[in-house]
Amino acid sequence: MMLSSPPSKYQTFQQSFTNGMNGSVPGSYSMNPMAIGGPSTLHSGMNGGYGSGMLNGMNAAAGMNSHPTHHSQMSVGGSAAYPGINQGVGLSPNMALSMCINRRTEKTYRRNYTHAKPPYSYISLITMALQSSQHKMMTLSEIYQWIMDLFPFYRQNQQRWQNSIRHSLSFNDCFVKVPRSPDKPGKGSYWSLHPDAGNMFENGCYLRRQKRFKCKKMKFSGDSTDMDNNDNSSSEEMHQQQSPSGSLSPSKEVTSPSSPHPHTSSYNDISDVMDDKAALTQQQSSVEQNSRKELADQSSNAEASPNERMLHHQQNIYSHLHQQNADSNLPHPEQGRLSAVNNHHQNTEVENIQHSNHVRTSSPVDANQHSNSITTNTRERQNYYHEPLLETKSDPLSYPSHHSFYLSQLQAAGAHQVQHYPGLSHHGASHPLAHSFTHPFSISSLMNAGGEMQSSKEMRAYQDAMQQYSYGTTAQDVHHDNISPQQISTLENATASTPDSGDVSTSIPSSSSNTHSPENLQQQYYQMHYNMESANPAVSTHDGLGSLADAYYQGCVQQHNSNAAIA
DNA sequence: CGCTGTTTAACTGCTC
DNA sequence: GAGCAGTTAAACAGCG
């Protein structure tokens, strides 16, 4: 195959261009995709704010050429800076000090990297998008939109990255396709996460997976019950599975989430389920039965084949769609209550968590799904927090993918909040979450960043990055070349805790209050957003993730500069 | 025709 | 260095 031989196959942030797009983003655009149900709720407000056409003229080369300083400096250690996720995590605590030394060049970096490529892989982006979705599934175009909404970087060169997105969706088993309905025409299918994909991004870190999720391939022998559990089955077997249309196609497509016989399903797509009012009625009338069934499913889920669990997962999705339709006239608290009833099988401590999450979950779907698979056994709970969920096909402690999101949400609440739950706090200081690390680039960190930071080294590194972000710009007039990192930290804390505008209704709760209470998390997010924008109004990106990415880049650059200075 | 989806290939960078 | 994860490009088919 011929390749066009671009200067670099990997488009690092060297290649990112200077902004010029900020003005195109509606100023009111401030979002928390995880807390308010994803960008789908924002599309109406976003459309027209930016267009692909106005940005098509920009390319990587232009971005580099227009900033030769950039290029020259980054070329010293450029390749290590971008992929060096771990380096970014391990930002030196002295970074804030060295950042003062290089403050001038940082301004250049911060200006130029405002829309640098986010440090998330495409798989991460897709996962985030899907997990932020109310129904845990999206169409391709919705995924596109979600990404563009959050990351200005991806508003250019759409053909390039969107091709990669499509490739990722098709290539990776962690993404499964849910067909559309014939009576709900539209291009493309829905995409969802494979339930066995589990926590691909541990600790909520959406940077790089530890291991690629590979679904055990079902053996297509005509026996619908013989779907998998065949470790010797190859991907070729799967790829040659006969599709309903008779063509050879991959079997990632989910056919019948509601049928006990997947290959002889009566439902072929989402609307078949959604439109089946009889099924809906039956489901509503058998909530209690379903609860018991879910419990049974949950216990047997671990023994179920991956594809059966896939179907179970999809069945949950469809069921939630039903349930949401049924509950659509109820306010969210009522929806949450119904969901809680639906999941009556959970014990008290889990219900506490569940209720807590209802406050900020966008729909009962989240809590419902979450609670469906939460095990209450202490040992399982410990494993739930400790063990990677990738290699869990035979692991009885496996959980569907939405649990990673749930865990992120829980982690976002921090260890303090966890201790509010008796069942989770009796581990005391040894509880995994008591010293768990919420990755600075996790979505949960977004929700936590405006509030009380955890005092881990990693969070310190994150703070360094954030300080750099802030002091490279707003505090630029403050000559603190000789200020110690501690002093800088103090300054930053003072800035963060002193909203100076009455326009912002949110304020960081005092430490005496329940800073990590779920209802505060969103406020904290917006507060963080506000602080960042206040610190640097000229480069406000209106997307927290992008800002985090920017902070990360700053950290990389700073570390590089620091290392170069030492050398 | 454009979008969606699949597949292949080449490549970079990281981990072991 | 091998293997793996991820990125990018491209060709192709199907569909609305």
Short mmCIF file of N, CA, C and O in Angstrom, two decimals, chain A residues 136-229:
data_model
loop_
_atom_site.label_atom_id
_atom_site.label_comp_id
_atom_site.label_asym_id
_atom_site.label_seq_id
_atom_site.Cartn_x
_atom_site.Cartn_y
_atom_site.Cartn_z
N LYS A 136 -25.78 5.06 26.57
CA LYS A 136 -24.52 4.34 26.39
C LYS A 136 -24.33 3.89 24.95
O LYS A 136 -23.68 2.89 24.70
N MET A 137 -24.92 4.60 24.08
CA MET A 137 -24.65 4.31 22.68
C MET A 137 -24.92 5.56 21.85
O MET A 137 -25.72 6.41 22.21
N MET A 138 -24.23 5.61 20.75
CA MET A 138 -24.28 6.80 19.89
C MET A 138 -24.14 6.36 18.45
O MET A 138 -23.58 5.32 18.15
N THR A 139 -24.61 7.22 17.60
CA THR A 139 -24.31 7.02 16.19
C THR A 139 -22.93 7.59 15.91
O THR A 139 -22.36 8.32 16.72
N LEU A 140 -22.46 7.25 14.78
CA LEU A 140 -21.13 7.74 14.42
C LEU A 140 -21.09 9.26 14.39
O LEU A 140 -20.16 9.88 14.91
N SER A 141 -22.11 9.81 13.81
CA SER A 141 -22.11 11.27 13.71
C SER A 141 -22.20 11.91 15.09
O SER A 141 -21.64 12.98 15.33
N GLU A 142 -22.89 11.25 15.98
CA GLU A 142 -22.97 11.79 17.34
C GLU A 142 -21.61 11.71 18.03
O GLU A 142 -21.25 12.60 18.80
N ILE A 143 -20.91 10.66 17.74
CA ILE A 143 -19.57 10.54 18.31
C ILE A 143 -18.68 11.63 17.75
O ILE A 143 -17.94 12.29 18.48
N TYR A 144 -18.79 11.84 16.47
CA TYR A 144 -18.04 12.94 15.86
C TYR A 144 -18.35 14.26 16.59
O TYR A 144 -17.46 15.01 16.97
N GLN A 145 -19.62 14.49 16.73
CA GLN A 145 -20.04 15.76 17.29
C GLN A 145 -19.56 15.91 18.73
O GLN A 145 -19.15 16.99 19.16
N TRP A 146 -19.66 14.82 19.44
CA TRP A 146 -19.24 14.85 20.85
C TRP A 146 -17.78 15.24 20.94
O TRP A 146 -17.37 16.07 21.75
N ILE A 147 -16.99 14.64 20.10
CA ILE A 147 -15.56 14.91 20.13
C ILE A 147 -15.28 16.36 19.73
O ILE A 147 -14.48 17.05 20.36
N MET A 148 -15.96 16.78 18.73
CA MET A 148 -15.72 18.16 18.27
C MET A 148 -16.22 19.17 19.29
O MET A 148 -15.66 20.25 19.42
N ASP A 149 -17.27 18.80 19.96
CA ASP A 149 -17.78 19.71 20.97
C ASP A 149 -16.77 19.91 22.09
O ASP A 149 -16.61 21.00 22.63
N LEU A 150 -16.12 18.82 22.42
CA LEU A 150 -15.22 18.88 23.56
C LEU A 150 -13.83 19.35 23.19
O LEU A 150 -13.15 19.99 23.96
N PHE A 151 -13.39 18.99 22.03
CA PHE A 151 -12.01 19.27 21.66
C PHE A 151 -11.96 20.08 20.37
O PHE A 151 -12.20 19.55 19.28
N PRO A 152 -11.64 21.34 20.51
CA PRO A 152 -11.55 22.18 19.31
C PRO A 152 -10.55 21.64 18.29
O PRO A 152 -10.69 21.91 17.11
N PHE A 153 -9.60 20.93 18.81
CA PHE A 153 -8.59 20.39 17.89
C PHE A 153 -9.24 19.59 16.77
O PHE A 153 -8.80 19.63 15.62
N TYR A 154 -10.27 18.87 17.14
CA TYR A 154 -10.88 17.96 16.17
C TYR A 154 -11.93 18.64 15.29
O TYR A 154 -12.72 17.97 14.66
N ARG A 155 -11.87 19.94 15.32
CA ARG A 155 -12.77 20.62 14.39
C ARG A 155 -12.08 20.88 13.07
O ARG A 155 -12.64 21.50 12.18
N GLN A 156 -10.85 20.43 12.99
CA GLN A 156 -10.16 20.53 11.72
C GLN A 156 -9.73 19.14 11.28
O GLN A 156 -9.75 18.19 12.04
N ASN A 157 -9.32 19.10 10.06
CA ASN A 157 -8.83 17.84 9.50
C ASN A 157 -9.79 16.70 9.82
O ASN A 157 -9.40 15.62 10.25
N GLN A 158 -11.03 16.99 9.64
CA GLN A 158 -12.04 16.03 10.07
C GLN A 158 -11.94 14.71 9.32
O GLN A 158 -12.18 13.65 9.87
N GLN A 159 -11.57 14.81 8.11
CA GLN A 159 -11.50 13.58 7.32
C GLN A 159 -10.48 12.62 7.91
O GLN A 159 -10.67 11.41 7.95
N ARG A 160 -9.43 13.20 8.39
CA ARG A 160 -8.35 12.36 8.90
C ARG A 160 -8.77 11.63 10.17
O ARG A 160 -8.72 10.41 10.23
N TRP A 161 -9.18 12.40 11.15
CA TRP A 161 -9.45 11.74 12.43
C TRP A 161 -10.76 10.97 12.40
O TRP A 161 -10.93 9.97 13.11
N GLN A 162 -11.67 11.42 11.58
CA GLN A 162 -12.92 10.68 11.52
C GLN A 162 -12.73 9.32 10.87
O GLN A 162 -13.39 8.35 11.22
N ASN A 163 -11.83 9.28 9.95
CA ASN A 163 -11.48 7.99 9.39
C ASN A 163 -10.90 7.10 10.48
O ASN A 163 -11.20 5.90 10.56
N SER A 164 -10.08 7.69 11.30
CA SER A 164 -9.51 6.92 12.39
C SER A 164 -10.57 6.47 13.38
O SER A 164 -10.49 5.37 13.93
N ILE A 165 -11.53 7.32 13.58
CA ILE A 165 -12.62 6.94 14.48
C ILE A 165 -13.36 5.74 13.91
O ILE A 165 -13.64 4.76 14.62
N ARG A 166 -13.66 5.81 12.67
CA ARG A 166 -14.37 4.69 12.05
C ARG A 166 -13.54 3.42 12.11
O ARG A 166 -14.05 2.34 12.37
N HIS A 167 -12.26 3.60 11.85
CA HIS A 167 -11.39 2.44 11.93
C HIS A 167 -11.39 1.87 13.35
O HIS A 167 -11.46 0.65 13.54
N SER A 168 -11.31 2.73 14.32
CA SER A 168 -11.28 2.27 15.70
C SER A 168 -12.56 1.53 16.05
O SER A 168 -12.53 0.49 16.71
N LEU A 169 -13.66 2.07 15.61
CA LEU A 169 -14.94 1.43 15.92
C LEU A 169 -15.01 0.04 15.30
O LEU A 169 -15.49 -0.91 15.93
N SER A 170 -14.56 -0.06 14.09
CA SER A 170 -14.65 -1.34 13.42
C SER A 170 -13.61 -2.32 13.91
O SER A 170 -13.87 -3.51 14.05
N PHE A 171 -12.43 -1.80 14.15
CA PHE A 171 -11.32 -2.69 14.44
C PHE A 171 -11.35 -3.22 15.86
O PHE A 171 -10.96 -4.36 16.11
N ASN A 172 -11.80 -2.42 16.76
CA ASN A 172 -11.71 -2.79 18.17
C ASN A 172 -12.97 -3.50 18.62
O ASN A 172 -14.09 -3.01 18.44
N ASP A 173 -12.75 -4.63 19.22
CA ASP A 173 -13.88 -5.43 19.68
C ASP A 173 -14.64 -4.78 20.83
O ASP A 173 -15.74 -5.21 21.17
N CYS A 174 -14.03 -3.80 21.42
CA CYS A 174 -14.70 -3.19 22.56
C CYS A 174 -15.88 -2.36 22.12
O CYS A 174 -16.69 -1.94 22.95
N PHE A 175 -15.98 -2.12 20.84
CA PHE A 175 -17.12 -1.36 20.32
C PHE A 175 -18.02 -2.29 19.51
O PHE A 175 -17.55 -3.02 18.65
N VAL A 176 -19.26 -2.21 19.81
CA VAL A 176 -20.22 -3.07 19.12
C VAL A 176 -21.28 -2.22 18.46
O VAL A 176 -21.62 -1.13 18.93
N LYS A 177 -21.77 -2.73 17.41
CA LYS A 177 -22.73 -2.01 16.59
C LYS A 177 -24.15 -2.47 16.92
O LYS A 177 -24.42 -3.65 17.02
N VAL A 178 -25.02 -1.53 17.09
CA VAL A 178 -26.43 -1.81 17.33
C VAL A 178 -27.21 -1.30 16.14
O VAL A 178 -27.20 -0.10 15.87
N PRO A 179 -27.87 -2.16 15.44
CA PRO A 179 -28.54 -1.74 14.19
C PRO A 179 -29.65 -0.72 14.43
O PRO A 179 -30.27 -0.68 15.49
N ARG A 180 -29.85 0.04 13.43
CA ARG A 180 -30.98 0.96 13.43
C ARG A 180 -32.24 0.22 13.03
O ARG A 180 -32.21 -0.92 12.58
N SER A 181 -33.32 0.93 13.16
CA SER A 181 -34.60 0.37 12.75
C SER A 181 -34.93 0.80 11.33
O SER A 181 -34.61 1.91 10.91
N PRO A 182 -35.58 -0.06 10.59
CA PRO A 182 -36.02 0.32 9.25
C PRO A 182 -37.02 1.47 9.28
O PRO A 182 -37.04 2.31 8.38
N ASP A 183 -37.83 1.50 10.32
CA ASP A 183 -38.80 2.58 10.39
C ASP A 183 -38.23 3.82 11.07
O ASP A 183 -38.93 4.79 11.28
N LYS A 184 -37.02 3.74 11.46
CA LYS A 184 -36.31 4.93 11.94
C LYS A 184 -35.08 5.11 11.08
O LYS A 184 -33.95 4.88 11.50
N PRO A 185 -35.34 5.52 9.86
CA PRO A 185 -34.23 5.55 8.91
C PRO A 185 -33.17 6.55 9.30
O PRO A 185 -33.43 7.53 9.98
N GLY A 186 -32.06 6.27 8.87
CA GLY A 186 -30.92 7.14 9.13
C GLY A 186 -29.67 6.39 8.80
O GLY A 186 -29.67 5.16 8.74
N LYS A 187 -28.68 7.16 8.61
CA LYS A 187 -27.43 6.52 8.23
C LYS A 187 -26.73 5.98 9.45
O LYS A 187 -26.68 6.61 10.48
N GLY A 188 -26.17 4.85 9.26
CA GLY A 188 -25.32 4.31 10.30
C GLY A 188 -26.08 3.66 11.43
O GLY A 188 -27.27 3.86 11.63
N SER A 189 -25.36 2.89 12.14
CA SER A 189 -25.91 2.19 13.28
C SER A 189 -25.56 2.93 14.56
O SER A 189 -24.86 3.94 14.53
N TYR A 190 -26.07 2.40 15.62
CA TYR A 190 -25.62 2.88 16.93
C TYR A 190 -24.39 2.08 17.33
O TYR A 190 -24.24 0.92 16.98
N TRP A 191 -23.57 2.74 18.06
CA TRP A 191 -22.38 2.08 18.59
C TRP A 191 -22.43 2.09 20.10
O TRP A 191 -22.82 3.08 20.72
N SER A 192 -22.02 0.99 20.64
CA SER A 192 -22.03 0.87 22.09
C SER A 192 -20.75 0.19 22.54
O SER A 192 -19.98 -0.31 21.72
N LEU A 193 -20.55 0.19 23.81
CA LEU A 193 -19.39 -0.47 24.37
C LEU A 193 -19.71 -1.92 24.67
O LEU A 193 -20.79 -2.23 25.16
N HIS A 194 -18.81 -2.74 24.36
CA HIS A 194 -18.97 -4.14 24.73
C HIS A 194 -18.93 -4.26 26.26
O HIS A 194 -18.08 -3.66 26.90
N PRO A 195 -19.86 -5.00 26.81
CA PRO A 195 -19.90 -5.08 28.27
C PRO A 195 -18.63 -5.66 28.86
O PRO A 195 -18.26 -5.33 29.98
N ASP A 196 -17.99 -6.49 28.11
CA ASP A 196 -16.77 -7.09 28.64
C ASP A 196 -15.57 -6.19 28.44
O ASP A 196 -14.46 -6.54 28.85
N ALA A 197 -15.80 -5.09 27.78
CA ALA A 197 -14.68 -4.16 27.63
C ALA A 197 -14.23 -3.68 28.99
O ALA A 197 -13.06 -3.36 29.19
N GLY A 198 -15.19 -3.65 29.90
CA GLY A 198 -14.86 -3.36 31.28
C GLY A 198 -14.14 -2.03 31.44
O GLY A 198 -14.35 -1.09 30.69
N ASN A 199 -13.30 -2.02 32.41
CA ASN A 199 -12.58 -0.80 32.71
C ASN A 199 -11.31 -0.75 31.89
O ASN A 199 -10.22 -1.03 32.37
N MET A 200 -11.46 -0.38 30.66
CA MET A 200 -10.29 -0.35 29.79
C MET A 200 -9.30 0.70 30.25
O MET A 200 -8.10 0.56 30.04
N PHE A 201 -9.83 1.73 30.82
CA PHE A 201 -8.98 2.82 31.24
C PHE A 201 -9.03 2.90 32.75
O PHE A 201 -9.91 3.49 33.33
N GLU A 202 -8.06 2.25 33.32
CA GLU A 202 -8.07 2.12 34.76
C GLU A 202 -7.95 3.46 35.45
O GLU A 202 -7.31 4.37 34.96
N ASN A 203 -8.55 3.52 36.60
CA ASN A 203 -8.53 4.74 37.39
C ASN A 203 -9.10 5.92 36.63
O ASN A 203 -8.82 7.05 36.94
N GLY A 204 -9.87 5.61 35.63
CA GLY A 204 -10.48 6.69 34.89
C GLY A 204 -9.52 7.44 34.00
O GLY A 204 -9.84 8.49 33.47
N CYS A 205 -8.35 6.89 33.86
CA CYS A 205 -7.36 7.54 33.00
C CYS A 205 -7.62 7.16 31.56
O CYS A 205 -7.47 6.01 31.17
N TYR A 206 -7.98 8.13 30.79
CA TYR A 206 -8.36 7.87 29.41
C TYR A 206 -7.18 8.14 28.47
O TYR A 206 -7.34 8.81 27.47
N LEU A 207 -6.07 7.65 28.83
CA LEU A 207 -4.92 7.94 27.99
C LEU A 207 -4.55 6.75 27.12
O LEU A 207 -4.54 6.83 25.92
N ARG A 208 -4.25 5.68 27.71
CA ARG A 208 -3.84 4.52 26.94
C ARG A 208 -4.27 3.28 27.69
O ARG A 208 -4.07 3.16 28.89
N ARG A 209 -4.81 2.37 26.94
CA ARG A 209 -5.26 1.14 27.57
C ARG A 209 -4.06 0.28 27.95
O ARG A 209 -3.03 0.33 27.31
N GLN A 210 -4.26 -0.48 28.98
CA GLN A 210 -3.21 -1.41 29.36
C GLN A 210 -3.15 -2.56 28.37
O GLN A 210 -2.09 -3.06 28.05
N LYS A 211 -4.28 -2.95 27.95
CA LYS A 211 -4.32 -4.09 27.04
C LYS A 211 -5.55 -3.96 26.17
O LYS A 211 -6.62 -3.56 26.61
N ARG A 212 -5.37 -4.29 24.96
CA ARG A 212 -6.49 -4.19 24.03
C ARG A 212 -7.53 -5.22 24.36
O ARG A 212 -7.22 -6.38 24.64
N PHE A 213 -8.74 -4.77 24.32
CA PHE A 213 -9.85 -5.68 24.57
C PHE A 213 -10.12 -6.48 23.31
O PHE A 213 -10.30 -5.94 22.23
N LYS A 214 -10.11 -7.77 23.50
CA LYS A 214 -10.45 -8.65 22.38
C LYS A 214 -11.55 -9.60 22.82
O LYS A 214 -11.39 -10.34 23.78
N CYS A 215 -12.58 -9.51 22.09
CA CYS A 215 -13.72 -10.35 22.41
C CYS A 215 -13.44 -11.78 21.97
O CYS A 215 -12.91 -12.03 20.89
N LYS A 216 -13.80 -12.68 22.84
CA LYS A 216 -13.73 -14.07 22.45
C LYS A 216 -14.71 -14.31 21.32
O LYS A 216 -15.89 -13.97 21.41
N LYS A 217 -14.22 -14.87 20.29
CA LYS A 217 -15.04 -15.00 19.10
C LYS A 217 -15.99 -16.17 19.23
O LYS A 217 -15.62 -17.25 19.67
N MET A 218 -17.19 -15.90 18.80
CA MET A 218 -18.16 -16.97 18.81
C MET A 218 -17.92 -17.91 17.64
O MET A 218 -17.45 -17.52 16.57
N LYS A 219 -18.22 -19.12 17.90
CA LYS A 219 -18.07 -20.10 16.85
C LYS A 219 -19.43 -20.27 16.19
O LYS A 219 -20.41 -20.63 16.82
N PHE A 220 -19.49 -19.97 14.93
CA PHE A 220 -20.76 -20.00 14.25
C PHE A 220 -21.00 -21.39 13.69
O PHE A 220 -20.61 -21.74 12.59
N SER A 221 -21.65 -22.17 14.51
CA SER A 221 -21.86 -23.55 14.10
C SER A 221 -23.33 -23.84 13.88
O SER A 221 -23.71 -24.97 13.64
N GLY A 222 -24.14 -22.81 13.95
CA GLY A 222 -25.55 -23.02 13.78
C GLY A 222 -26.25 -23.25 15.10
O GLY A 222 -27.45 -23.10 15.21
N ASP A 223 -25.48 -23.61 16.07
CA ASP A 223 -26.02 -23.78 17.40
C ASP A 223 -25.93 -22.46 18.12
O ASP A 223 -24.86 -21.96 18.43
N SER A 224 -27.07 -21.88 18.32
CA SER A 224 -27.08 -20.54 18.89
C SER A 224 -26.53 -20.52 20.29
O SER A 224 -26.13 -19.49 20.80
N THR A 225 -26.52 -21.62 20.93
CA THR A 225 -26.01 -21.62 22.29
C THR A 225 -24.50 -21.75 22.32
O THR A 225 -23.87 -21.47 23.31
N ASP A 226 -23.97 -22.14 21.24
CA ASP A 226 -22.52 -22.29 21.19
C ASP A 226 -21.92 -21.02 20.63
O ASP A 226 -21.51 -20.93 19.49
N MET A 227 -21.91 -20.03 21.44
CA MET A 227 -21.51 -18.73 20.94
C MET A 227 -20.06 -18.43 21.23
O MET A 227 -19.43 -17.65 20.54
N ASP A 228 -19.58 -19.02 22.26
CA ASP A 228 -18.20 -18.67 22.58
C ASP A 228 -17.65 -19.68 23.55
O ASP A 228 -17.91 -20.85 23.45
N ASN A 229 -16.88 -19.15 24.48
CA ASN A 229 -16.20 -20.01 25.42
C ASN A 229 -15.31 -20.99 24.70
O ASN A 229 -15.05 -22.08 25.16
#
